[in-house]
């Protein structure tokens, strides 16, 4: 009797990274909706499009133990860890409260973000 031979599944290689379209960009002011830092507001420092995560100033702080190198001393460093974009909500520039956004095309064809609560445009910080 022949032994059973299982075929290896083919691995998918060199897949292009899937970039998510987020409602948040660098420089926006956002509020945290859930988690330990619920209710905190801060400015967006960095956006990771591949993972859909966002780093916000003063929110989700972690302690990193860093070894000393020639350029920098070691020790405990407090820094921000990324949060998932679904836990964040944009702050309305008119009222200062968190709001959902709507996308609308301008006359020149560019997408602009509009706050649902006040109807005011939220400019993208470049």
PDB file of C-alpha atoms in Angstrom:
ATOM      1  CA  UNK A   1       0.000   0.000   0.000  1.00  0.00           C
ATOM      2  CA  UNK A   2       1.329   3.425  -0.982  1.00  0.00           C
ATOM      3  CA  UNK A   3       1.803   6.043   1.773  1.00  0.00           C
ATOM      4  CA  UNK A   4      -0.373   9.127   1.583  1.00  0.00           C
ATOM      5  CA  UNK A   5       1.391  12.178   0.217  1.00  0.00           C
ATOM      6  CA  UNK A   6       0.028  15.573   1.099  1.00  0.00           C
ATOM      7  CA  UNK A   7       0.793  18.397  -1.273  1.00  0.00           C
ATOM      8  CA  UNK A   8       2.042  21.627   0.155  1.00  0.00           C
ATOM      9  CA  UNK A   9      -0.210  24.583  -0.428  1.00  0.00           C
ATOM     10  CA  UNK A  10       1.292  27.216  -2.683  1.00  0.00           C
ATOM     11  CA  UNK A  11       2.311  30.321  -0.839  1.00  0.00           C
ATOM     12  CA  UNK A  12       1.226  33.638  -2.229  1.00  0.00           C
ATOM     13  CA  UNK A  13       4.321  35.720  -2.712  1.00  0.00           C
ATOM     14  CA  UNK A  14       4.937  39.339  -3.597  1.00  0.00           C
ATOM     15  CA  UNK A  15       1.438  40.562  -2.895  1.00  0.00           C
ATOM     16  CA  UNK A  16       1.133  44.328  -3.311  1.00  0.00           C
ATOM     17  CA  UNK A  17       0.407  46.054   0.000  1.00  0.00           C
ATOM     18  CA  UNK A  18      -3.233  46.959   0.445  1.00  0.00           C
ATOM     19  CA  UNK A  19      -3.458  50.610   1.407  1.00  0.00           C
ATOM     20  CA  UNK A  20      -6.551  51.695   3.274  1.00  0.00           C
ATOM     21  CA  UNK A  21      -8.329  54.950   2.564  1.00  0.00           C
ATOM     22  CA  UNK A  22      -8.690  56.667   5.929  1.00  0.00           C
ATOM     23  CA  UNK A  23     -10.820  59.597   7.039  1.00  0.00           C
ATOM     24  CA  UNK A  24      -7.893  60.891   9.138  1.00  0.00           C
ATOM     25  CA  UNK A  25      -4.703  62.553   7.935  1.00  0.00           C
ATOM     26  CA  UNK A  26      -1.560  63.819   9.628  1.00  0.00           C
ATOM     27  CA  UNK A  27      -2.143  67.028  11.581  1.00  0.00           C
ATOM     28  CA  UNK A  28      -5.859  66.439  12.281  1.00  0.00           C
ATOM     29  CA  UNK A  29      -7.246  66.848  15.787  1.00  0.00           C
ATOM     30  CA  UNK A  30      -9.048  63.680  16.888  1.00  0.00           C
ATOM     31  CA  UNK A  31     -10.803  62.232  19.943  1.00  0.00           C
ATOM     32  CA  UNK A  32     -10.465  58.643  21.200  1.00  0.00           C
ATOM     33  CA  UNK A  33     -13.794  56.761  21.289  1.00  0.00           C
ATOM     34  CA  UNK A  34     -12.887  53.637  23.273  1.00  0.00           C
ATOM     35  CA  UNK A  35     -10.180  52.038  25.360  1.00  0.00           C
ATOM     36  CA  UNK A  36      -8.068  53.268  28.277  1.00  0.00           C
ATOM     37  CA  UNK A  37      -7.659  56.750  26.766  1.00  0.00           C
ATOM     38  CA  UNK A  38     -11.373  57.243  25.986  1.00  0.00           C
ATOM     39  CA  UNK A  39     -12.272  60.933  25.670  1.00  0.00           C
ATOM     40  CA  UNK A  40      -8.701  62.198  25.193  1.00  0.00           C
ATOM     41  CA  UNK A  41      -7.988  64.551  22.317  1.00  0.00           C
ATOM     42  CA  UNK A  42      -4.742  65.000  20.447  1.00  0.00           C
ATOM     43  CA  UNK A  43      -3.060  65.805  17.166  1.00  0.00           C
ATOM     44  CA  UNK A  44      -2.258  63.031  14.671  1.00  0.00           C
ATOM     45  CA  UNK A  45       1.510  62.508  14.404  1.00  0.00           C
ATOM     46  CA  UNK A  46       1.667  59.671  11.893  1.00  0.00           C
ATOM     47  CA  UNK A  47      -0.683  57.541   9.767  1.00  0.00           C
ATOM     48  CA  UNK A  48       0.158  53.938   8.790  1.00  0.00           C
ATOM     49  CA  UNK A  49      -1.849  53.267   5.608  1.00  0.00           C
ATOM     50  CA  UNK A  50      -0.922  49.574   5.294  1.00  0.00           C
ATOM     51  CA  UNK A  51      -2.156  48.649   8.780  1.00  0.00           C
ATOM     52  CA  UNK A  52      -4.862  51.300   9.199  1.00  0.00           C
ATOM     53  CA  UNK A  53      -3.337  52.566  12.437  1.00  0.00           C
ATOM     54  CA  UNK A  54      -2.725  56.116  13.633  1.00  0.00           C
ATOM     55  CA  UNK A  55      -0.328  57.637  16.204  1.00  0.00           C
ATOM     56  CA  UNK A  56      -1.803  60.473  18.286  1.00  0.00           C
ATOM     57  CA  UNK A  57       0.176  62.851  20.530  1.00  0.00           C
ATOM     58  CA  UNK A  58      -0.221  62.048  24.232  1.00  0.00           C
ATOM     59  CA  UNK A  59      -2.534  59.064  23.668  1.00  0.00           C
ATOM     60  CA  UNK A  60      -1.848  55.316  24.159  1.00  0.00           C
ATOM     61  CA  UNK A  61       1.549  55.842  25.794  1.00  0.00           C
ATOM     62  CA  UNK A  62       3.827  52.822  26.237  1.00  0.00           C
ATOM     63  CA  UNK A  63       7.162  52.382  28.012  1.00  0.00           C
ATOM     64  CA  UNK A  64       9.954  51.150  25.776  1.00  0.00           C
ATOM     65  CA  UNK A  65      13.178  49.841  27.322  1.00  0.00           C
ATOM     66  CA  UNK A  66      15.974  50.956  25.020  1.00  0.00           C
ATOM     67  CA  UNK A  67      19.571  49.734  25.062  1.00  0.00           C
ATOM     68  CA  UNK A  68      22.258  52.396  25.025  1.00  0.00           C
ATOM     69  CA  UNK A  69      23.972  52.976  21.673  1.00  0.00           C
ATOM     70  CA  UNK A  70      26.826  55.233  20.596  1.00  0.00           C
ATOM     71  CA  UNK A  71      24.407  57.957  19.562  1.00  0.00           C
ATOM     72  CA  UNK A  72      21.804  57.768  22.331  1.00  0.00           C
ATOM     73  CA  UNK A  73      21.731  56.793  25.999  1.00  0.00           C
ATOM     74  CA  UNK A  74      19.574  53.876  27.112  1.00  0.00           C
ATOM     75  CA  UNK A  75      16.730  53.829  29.588  1.00  0.00           C
ATOM     76  CA  UNK A  76      12.958  53.808  29.743  1.00  0.00           C
ATOM     77  CA  UNK A  77      11.357  55.873  26.992  1.00  0.00           C
ATOM     78  CA  UNK A  78       7.662  56.845  26.961  1.00  0.00           C
ATOM     79  CA  UNK A  79       6.204  57.059  23.462  1.00  0.00           C
ATOM     80  CA  UNK A  80       2.898  56.771  21.626  1.00  0.00           C
ATOM     81  CA  UNK A  81       1.759  53.438  20.229  1.00  0.00           C
ATOM     82  CA  UNK A  82      -0.520  53.383  17.175  1.00  0.00           C
ATOM     83  CA  UNK A  83      -4.313  53.047  17.561  1.00  0.00           C
ATOM     84  CA  UNK A  84      -6.736  51.641  15.005  1.00  0.00           C
ATOM     85  CA  UNK A  85      -8.403  54.397  12.969  1.00  0.00           C
ATOM     86  CA  UNK A  86     -11.901  53.153  13.859  1.00  0.00           C
ATOM     87  CA  UNK A  87     -11.328  54.166  17.499  1.00  0.00           C
ATOM     88  CA  UNK A  88     -10.799  57.813  16.504  1.00  0.00           C
ATOM     89  CA  UNK A  89     -13.212  60.550  15.474  1.00  0.00           C
ATOM     90  CA  UNK A  90     -12.405  63.910  13.897  1.00  0.00           C
ATOM     91  CA  UNK A  91     -13.046  67.089  15.853  1.00  0.00           C
ATOM     92  CA  UNK A  92     -15.439  69.571  14.222  1.00  0.00           C
ATOM     93  CA  UNK A  93     -13.554  72.895  13.721  1.00  0.00           C
ATOM     94  CA  UNK A  94     -16.714  74.938  14.362  1.00  0.00           C
ATOM     95  CA  UNK A  95     -18.068  73.331  17.562  1.00  0.00           C
ATOM     96  CA  UNK A  96     -15.035  71.479  18.922  1.00  0.00           C
ATOM     97  CA  UNK A  97     -17.019  68.244  19.298  1.00  0.00           C
ATOM     98  CA  UNK A  98     -16.346  64.891  17.603  1.00  0.00           C
ATOM     99  CA  UNK A  99     -18.167  64.433  14.300  1.00  0.00           C
ATOM    100  CA  UNK A 100     -18.524  62.034  11.405  1.00  0.00           C
ATOM    101  CA  UNK A 101     -17.431  63.233   7.989  1.00  0.00           C
ATOM    102  CA  UNK A 102     -18.950  63.279   4.544  1.00  0.00           C
ATOM    103  CA  UNK A 103     -16.933  63.474   1.323  1.00  0.00           C
ATOM    104  CA  UNK A 104     -17.957  65.889  -1.403  1.00  0.00           C
ATOM    105  CA  UNK A 105     -16.361  66.838  -4.711  1.00  0.00           C
ATOM    106  CA  UNK A 106     -15.459  70.475  -5.274  1.00  0.00           C
ATOM    107  CA  UNK A 107     -15.945  72.297  -8.559  1.00  0.00           C
ATOM    108  CA  UNK A 108     -12.327  71.531  -9.489  1.00  0.00           C
ATOM    109  CA  UNK A 109     -12.852  67.786  -8.812  1.00  0.00           C
ATOM    110  CA  UNK A 110     -10.967  67.391  -5.521  1.00  0.00           C
ATOM    111  CA  UNK A 111     -12.572  65.586  -2.587  1.00  0.00           C
ATOM    112  CA  UNK A 112     -13.167  67.661   0.504  1.00  0.00           C
ATOM    113  CA  UNK A 113     -14.223  66.480   3.950  1.00  0.00           C
ATOM    114  CA  UNK A 114     -17.361  68.008   5.442  1.00  0.00           C
ATOM    115  CA  UNK A 115     -18.396  67.691   9.098  1.00  0.00           C
ATOM    116  CA  UNK A 116     -21.827  66.052   9.360  1.00  0.00           C
ATOM    117  CA  UNK A 117     -22.874  68.002  12.480  1.00  0.00           C
ATOM    118  CA  UNK A 118     -22.078  71.550  11.334  1.00  0.00           C
ATOM    119  CA  UNK A 119     -21.717  71.152   7.556  1.00  0.00           C
ATOM    120  CA  UNK A 120     -18.384  73.009   7.634  1.00  0.00           C
ATOM    121  CA  UNK A 121     -15.439  71.938   5.491  1.00  0.00           C
ATOM    122  CA  UNK A 122     -12.473  70.286   7.270  1.00  0.00           C
ATOM    123  CA  UNK A 123      -9.260  71.172   5.408  1.00  0.00           C
ATOM    124  CA  UNK A 124      -6.572  68.544   4.857  1.00  0.00           C
ATOM    125  CA  UNK A 125      -3.265  69.442   6.506  1.00  0.00           C
ATOM    126  CA  UNK A 126      -0.422  68.839   4.101  1.00  0.00           C
TER     127      UNK A 126
END
